[in-house]
Amino acid sequence: MAFGVGEWKTVAGAGYGVALLGVLAGSAFADDALKLTELSPNGADACFGRVYDAAHLKAHPKQKVARIFFYYGHDPVSRPNEEPTANSDTSYNAFIATTVRGAKAPEWAGGWCNHESEDGRTGPIHCGMECDRTLASLKVDDKGRLFLSDLQPDIYLDAGSEEELGAAEYSRQALGKDDDNFRLDPIPAATCKAEFARIDPVDPALGSPLRERLKPDQAFCYGRDYDAAHLGSHPDQLTQSIRVFRGSVELASFASGGDAANWPDGADIAVTVTTRQKSAEVTQTYSCQGEADQWRCAASAKMSDFSCDIAQKEIFLKRGVNGTMMLANPNSALAIVDLCSKAADGKTKSDDKVYRLQPMPQSACSP
């Protein structure tokens, strides 16, 4: 394997499973942030939560959720990440974090909340998510307690996951039959922030985001060459050498049509690969955008013509520890094989899935 890590989660949202954080179905929802006075009478961030004791959980065996927190206000999850700074104001305004029995950390989902009425000021409060999904329905009583209902059992799963996972696995991963109709008490906003901080603790070794380290007008080169010993211990790895770079061509492309305020959206990168079977370099261009903590880069036909639509061929870049860069190839999107061949159809079957790349001098990368 190019580099062994845990499961690389390429599509985020509820952590990562539903949609990438910050990519909203419509940024107009951000304009409605902090307008629900029932939740936040003074416009400050609001937090509601409940931690269930052993007696309650024993009396409700079909309830999986042991801790639940609802946060309304400024994003408590995002950290300096790869999304363009121009999108910094289009964040979600409602967040749920739940921890099921026996789990070490919460799962979370984000959405937006509005009154279900023509004037947007009266009626039930509905919280939605991307893909027309429901996050929850809300009511606040005269004591300031939040009643949360319509919490979907698959809130942390992809749409259509029941069919994909099968009934047994879906039941294991989904919330329980009694995980709904929660009554949450108002608590300090700091308590919610501390709860959401448990989801994905910051690793200081990761350093600043790629979009800050890699400037729009500066070339870069990352790569790795695998020696005989490594390849001997990874017989299913095809990659012998790999480079990820932006050179004069990519810089000129962004300079002519890119928007630095939206960096890295629209950034072209090139990836050059040599394999065990072929000593000649094969270069493929990708067009990237920042999403959550990664660059999502779709294969481009700028280098040559293709007999298929390669827009769905995607790789993902993340910052690695100590100045390295991680590259994920989950769906046969690297030019190790013909991107239009059956061998490139579906998920990567070899050990050419995740790479840890070192910064290299620009001379080590070539078109």
Coordinates of C-alpha atoms in Angstrom, one line a residue:
M1 CA 0.0 0.0 0.0
A2 CA 1.3 3.5 -0.8
F3 CA 0.6 4.6 2.7
G4 CA -1.5 2.9 5.3
V5 CA -4.0 5.0 7.2
G6 CA -7.5 4.6 8.5
E7 CA -10.5 4.9 6.3
W8 CA -10.1 8.1 4.1
K9 CA -13.5 9.8 4.2
T10 CA -13.9 11.5 0.9
V11 CA -17.3 12.9 1.3
A12 CA -18.1 14.8 4.4
G13 CA -21.1 16.4 6.2
A14 CA -22.4 14.7 9.3
G15 CA -18.7 14.3 10.0
Y16 CA -18.2 13.3 6.5
G17 CA -20.9 10.9 5.4
V18 CA -23.6 13.3 4.1
A19 CA -22.0 16.3 2.5
L20 CA -18.9 18.3 2.8
L21 CA -19.0 21.0 5.5
G22 CA -19.7 24.4 4.2
V23 CA -21.1 23.4 0.9
L24 CA -24.7 24.5 1.2
A25 CA -27.6 23.7 -1.0
G26 CA -28.1 27.5 -1.2
S27 CA -26.1 30.1 0.5
A28 CA -29.2 32.2 0.9
F29 CA -29.9 30.2 4.0
A30 CA -26.9 31.8 5.7
D31 CA -28.7 35.1 5.5
D32 CA -31.3 33.7 7.9
A33 CA -28.8 32.8 10.5
L34 CA -29.6 33.9 14.1
K35 CA -33.1 35.1 13.3
L36 CA -35.0 32.6 15.3
T37 CA -35.7 34.5 18.5
E38 CA -37.3 31.5 20.1
L39 CA -33.9 29.8 20.1
S40 CA -31.8 32.9 20.6
P41 CA -33.7 35.9 22.0
N42 CA -30.7 38.2 22.0
G43 CA -29.0 36.9 18.9
A44 CA -26.2 35.1 20.8
D45 CA -25.2 31.6 20.0
A46 CA -27.5 29.2 21.8
C47 CA -26.9 25.7 23.2
F48 CA -29.3 23.0 24.4
G49 CA -28.3 19.5 25.6
R50 CA -29.0 16.5 27.7
V51 CA -26.9 13.6 29.0
Y52 CA -28.9 10.5 29.9
D53 CA -28.1 8.5 33.0
A54 CA -27.9 4.8 33.3
A55 CA -31.3 4.5 34.7
H56 CA -32.9 6.2 31.8
L57 CA -31.0 4.2 29.2
K58 CA -31.9 1.0 31.0
A59 CA -35.6 1.9 30.8
H60 CA -35.3 2.8 27.1
P61 CA -33.3 -0.1 25.6
K62 CA -34.2 1.0 22.0
Q63 CA -32.6 4.4 22.5
K64 CA -29.0 4.5 21.3
V65 CA -28.3 8.2 22.1
A66 CA -26.6 8.7 25.4
R67 CA -25.7 12.4 24.9
I68 CA -27.3 14.9 22.6
F69 CA -26.5 18.6 22.0
F70 CA -28.1 21.2 19.7
Y71 CA -26.2 24.3 18.8
Y72 CA -27.7 27.3 17.0
G73 CA -25.3 30.1 15.9
H74 CA -21.8 30.3 14.5
D75 CA -20.2 27.2 13.3
P76 CA -18.6 25.3 16.3
V77 CA -17.1 22.6 14.1
S78 CA -15.0 24.2 11.4
R79 CA -11.5 25.2 11.9
P80 CA -9.1 26.8 9.5
N81 CA -9.7 24.6 6.5
E82 CA -9.6 24.4 2.7
E83 CA -12.7 26.3 1.9
P84 CA -12.2 29.7 0.1
T85 CA -12.2 32.6 2.5
A86 CA -14.9 34.2 0.3
N87 CA -17.3 31.4 1.5
S88 CA -16.5 32.0 5.2
D89 CA -19.9 33.6 5.9
T90 CA -22.0 30.8 4.3
S91 CA -21.9 28.4 7.2
Y92 CA -24.6 26.3 8.7
N93 CA -26.6 27.8 11.5
A94 CA -27.8 24.7 13.3
F95 CA -25.8 21.7 14.5
I96 CA -26.6 18.4 16.2
A97 CA -24.1 16.3 18.0
T98 CA -25.0 12.9 19.5
T99 CA -23.0 10.2 21.2
V100 CA -24.4 6.7 21.2
R101 CA -23.9 4.2 24.0
G102 CA -20.3 3.0 24.1
A103 CA -19.0 5.5 21.6
K104 CA -15.9 7.5 22.4
A105 CA -16.8 10.6 20.4
P106 CA -20.0 12.3 19.0
E107 CA -21.2 12.3 15.5
W108 CA -22.6 15.5 14.1
A109 CA -24.7 17.0 11.3
G110 CA -25.4 20.6 10.3
G111 CA -28.2 22.4 8.6
W112 CA -30.4 25.5 8.6
C113 CA -33.6 26.3 10.4
N114 CA -36.6 28.4 9.4
H115 CA -40.2 28.9 10.2
E116 CA -42.5 26.9 7.9
S117 CA -44.6 29.9 6.8
E118 CA -44.9 32.3 3.9
D119 CA -43.6 35.2 6.0
G120 CA -40.8 33.1 7.6
R121 CA -41.7 34.4 11.0
T122 CA -44.4 32.1 12.3
G123 CA -45.4 28.4 12.3
P124 CA -43.4 25.3 13.2
I125 CA -39.6 25.5 13.0
H126 CA -38.1 23.1 10.4
C127 CA -34.4 22.4 10.1
G128 CA -33.2 21.1 6.8
M129 CA -30.0 19.7 5.3
E130 CA -28.6 19.2 1.9
C131 CA -30.4 17.0 -0.7
D132 CA -33.8 18.1 0.8
R133 CA -33.2 16.1 3.9
T134 CA -34.6 16.9 7.3
L135 CA -32.3 17.7 10.2
A136 CA -35.1 18.1 12.9
S137 CA -38.2 20.0 13.9
L138 CA -38.1 22.3 16.9
K139 CA -40.3 23.8 19.5
V140 CA -39.4 25.9 22.6
D141 CA -41.6 25.9 25.7
D142 CA -42.1 28.7 28.1
K143 CA -39.2 27.5 30.3
G144 CA -36.8 27.8 27.4
R145 CA -36.5 24.0 26.9
L146 CA -36.0 22.8 23.3
F147 CA -38.2 19.9 22.1
L148 CA -36.5 18.2 19.1
S149 CA -38.4 15.8 16.9
D150 CA -38.2 14.3 13.4
L151 CA -34.6 13.3 14.0
Q152 CA -34.0 10.8 11.1
P153 CA -32.4 7.5 11.9
D154 CA -30.0 7.9 8.9
I155 CA -29.0 11.4 9.7
Y156 CA -25.3 10.4 9.6
L157 CA -25.6 8.1 6.6
D158 CA -25.6 8.7 2.9
A159 CA -28.9 8.9 1.1
G160 CA -29.8 5.4 0.0
S161 CA -27.6 3.8 2.5
E162 CA -30.2 1.3 3.7
E163 CA -30.2 -0.4 0.3
E164 CA -26.5 -0.1 0.0
L165 CA -25.6 -1.4 3.5
G166 CA -28.3 -4.0 3.8
A167 CA -30.9 -4.2 6.6
A168 CA -28.6 -5.6 9.4
E169 CA -25.7 -3.2 8.9
Y170 CA -28.1 -0.2 8.3
S171 CA -29.8 -1.0 11.6
R172 CA -26.4 -1.2 13.4
Q173 CA -25.2 2.2 12.0
A174 CA -28.6 4.1 12.2
L175 CA -30.0 5.7 15.3
G176 CA -32.5 3.6 17.4
K177 CA -36.2 3.5 17.3
D178 CA -36.5 5.7 20.4
D179 CA -33.9 8.3 19.3
D180 CA -36.5 11.0 18.7
N181 CA -38.6 13.5 20.6
F182 CA -35.8 14.8 22.8
R183 CA -36.3 17.4 25.5
L184 CA -33.1 19.5 25.8
D185 CA -32.3 22.0 28.5
P186 CA -30.7 25.4 27.8
I187 CA -27.0 25.3 28.7
P188 CA -24.0 27.6 28.2
A189 CA -22.8 27.9 24.6
A190 CA -19.3 26.9 25.8
T191 CA -20.7 23.5 26.8
C192 CA -21.8 22.9 23.2
K193 CA -18.4 24.1 21.9
A194 CA -16.6 21.7 24.2
E195 CA -18.9 18.8 23.0
F196 CA -18.3 19.5 19.3
A197 CA -14.5 19.8 20.0
R198 CA -14.6 16.1 20.9
I199 CA -15.5 15.1 17.4
D200 CA -12.2 15.7 15.7
P201 CA -9.4 17.0 18.0
V202 CA -6.9 19.2 16.2
D203 CA -3.5 17.7 15.5
P204 CA -1.0 20.5 15.8
A205 CA 1.4 18.5 13.6
L206 CA -0.9 19.2 10.6
G207 CA -0.1 22.9 10.6
S208 CA -1.9 25.4 8.4
P209 CA -4.3 24.5 5.6
L210 CA -3.0 23.7 2.1
R211 CA -4.7 26.8 0.7
E212 CA -2.6 28.9 3.1
R213 CA 0.6 27.1 2.5
L214 CA 0.2 26.8 -1.3
K215 CA -0.3 30.3 -2.8
P216 CA -2.3 30.9 -6.1
D217 CA 0.7 32.5 -7.8
Q218 CA 3.4 30.0 -6.6
A219 CA 4.4 26.7 -8.0
F220 CA 4.8 23.7 -5.8
C221 CA 6.0 20.1 -6.1
Y222 CA 5.2 17.1 -3.8
G223 CA 6.1 13.5 -4.5
R224 CA 7.5 10.2 -3.5
D225 CA 9.7 7.5 -5.1
Y226 CA 9.2 4.0 -3.8
D227 CA 12.3 1.8 -3.5
A228 CA 12.5 -2.0 -4.1
A229 CA 12.1 -2.8 -0.4
H230 CA 8.8 -1.0 -0.2
L231 CA 7.5 -2.4 -3.4
G232 CA 8.6 -5.9 -2.4
S233 CA 6.5 -5.6 0.8
H234 CA 3.5 -4.2 -1.1
P235 CA 3.1 -6.5 -4.1
D236 CA -0.3 -5.0 -5.0
Q237 CA 1.0 -1.4 -5.4
L238 CA 1.5 -0.4 -9.0
T239 CA 2.9 3.1 -8.4
Q240 CA 6.7 3.4 -8.5
S241 CA 6.9 7.2 -8.5
I242 CA 4.3 9.9 -8.1
R243 CA 4.4 13.7 -8.3
V244 CA 1.7 16.3 -7.6
F245 CA 2.5 19.8 -8.8
R246 CA 1.5 23.2 -10.1
G247 CA 3.9 24.6 -12.7
S248 CA 4.0 27.4 -15.3
V249 CA 1.0 26.0 -17.2
E250 CA -1.2 25.6 -14.1
L251 CA -0.2 29.0 -12.8
A252 CA -1.0 30.7 -16.1
S253 CA -4.4 29.0 -16.2
F254 CA -5.3 30.4 -12.8
A255 CA -3.9 33.8 -13.5
S256 CA -6.1 34.1 -16.6
G257 CA -9.3 32.8 -15.3
G258 CA -9.1 32.2 -11.5
D259 CA -10.2 34.3 -8.6
A260 CA -7.7 34.6 -5.8
A261 CA -10.5 35.4 -3.3
N262 CA -11.9 31.9 -4.0
W263 CA -8.6 30.0 -3.9
P264 CA -8.2 27.1 -4.2
D265 CA -11.5 26.7 -6.2
G266 CA -10.6 26.5 -9.9
A267 CA -6.9 25.6 -9.2
D268 CA -5.4 23.2 -11.7
I269 CA -2.9 20.6 -10.6
A270 CA -1.0 17.9 -12.4
V271 CA -0.2 14.4 -11.2
T272 CA 2.6 12.4 -12.9
V273 CA 2.8 8.7 -12.2
T274 CA 5.2 5.9 -13.2
T275 CA 4.4 2.3 -12.6
R276 CA 6.3 -0.9 -12.3
Q277 CA 5.2 -2.0 -15.8
K278 CA 5.8 1.3 -17.6
S279 CA 8.9 3.5 -17.0
A280 CA 7.4 6.3 -19.0
E281 CA 5.7 9.1 -17.0
V282 CA 1.9 9.6 -17.5
T283 CA 0.6 13.0 -16.5
Q284 CA -3.1 13.8 -15.8
T285 CA -4.5 17.3 -15.0
Y286 CA -7.2 17.8 -12.3
S287 CA -9.3 20.8 -11.4
C288 CA -9.7 21.4 -7.6
Q289 CA -12.0 23.0 -5.1
G290 CA -11.7 23.4 -1.4
E291 CA -14.1 21.4 0.7
A292 CA -13.8 21.0 4.5
D293 CA -10.3 19.8 5.2
Q294 CA -9.4 18.7 1.7
W295 CA -9.1 19.7 -1.9
R296 CA -11.5 17.7 -4.1
C297 CA -9.9 17.4 -7.6
A298 CA -11.8 16.2 -10.6
A299 CA -9.9 14.8 -13.6
S300 CA -9.8 17.2 -16.6
A301 CA -9.6 16.5 -20.3
K302 CA -7.2 19.5 -20.8
M303 CA -4.2 17.2 -21.5
S304 CA -5.9 15.0 -24.1
D305 CA -9.2 13.7 -25.4
F306 CA -11.0 10.9 -23.6
S307 CA -13.5 8.3 -24.9
C308 CA -15.5 8.6 -21.7
D309 CA -16.7 11.3 -19.3
I310 CA -13.9 11.5 -16.7
A311 CA -15.4 14.3 -14.6
Q312 CA -16.3 11.7 -12.0
K313 CA -12.7 10.6 -11.6
E314 CA -11.7 12.4 -8.4
I315 CA -8.7 12.5 -6.1
F316 CA -8.5 14.2 -2.8
L317 CA -5.6 16.2 -1.2
K318 CA -5.1 16.8 2.5
R319 CA -2.4 18.3 4.6
G320 CA -0.3 15.7 6.3
V321 CA 1.8 15.9 9.4
N322 CA 5.1 17.8 9.4
G323 CA 4.6 19.5 6.0
T324 CA 3.6 16.5 4.0
M325 CA 0.6 16.1 1.7
M326 CA -1.8 13.2 1.6
L327 CA -3.4 12.1 -1.6
A328 CA -6.4 9.8 -1.8
N329 CA -7.3 7.8 -4.9
P330 CA -10.5 6.0 -3.7
N331 CA -12.1 5.4 -7.1
S332 CA -9.3 4.6 -9.6
A333 CA -8.8 8.3 -10.6
L334 CA -5.1 8.2 -11.0
A335 CA -3.6 7.5 -14.4
I336 CA -2.1 4.2 -13.3
V337 CA -4.5 2.6 -15.8
D338 CA -6.5 4.1 -18.6
L339 CA -9.2 6.2 -16.9
C340 CA -11.8 5.0 -19.4
S341 CA -11.0 1.3 -19.0
K342 CA -13.0 -1.3 -17.0
A343 CA -10.0 -1.6 -14.7
A344 CA -10.6 2.1 -13.7
D345 CA -14.3 1.5 -13.1
G346 CA -15.3 1.6 -9.4
K347 CA -13.1 1.7 -6.3
T348 CA -9.3 1.3 -6.4
K349 CA -8.6 -2.4 -5.9
S350 CA -4.8 -2.3 -5.5
D351 CA -2.7 -0.7 -2.8
D352 CA -2.6 2.6 -4.8
K353 CA -5.2 4.3 -2.6
V354 CA -3.5 6.7 -0.2
Y355 CA -0.1 8.3 -0.5
R356 CA 2.0 10.5 1.8
L357 CA 4.0 12.9 -0.3
Q358 CA 7.0 15.0 0.7
P359 CA 7.7 18.5 -0.5
M360 CA 10.3 18.5 -3.3
P361 CA 12.2 21.1 -5.3
Q362 CA 10.3 22.2 -8.4
S363 CA 12.9 20.6 -10.6
A364 CA 11.7 17.2 -9.4
C365 CA 8.3 17.8 -11.1
S366 CA 7.9 18.2 -14.8
P367 CA 5.0 18.3 -17.3

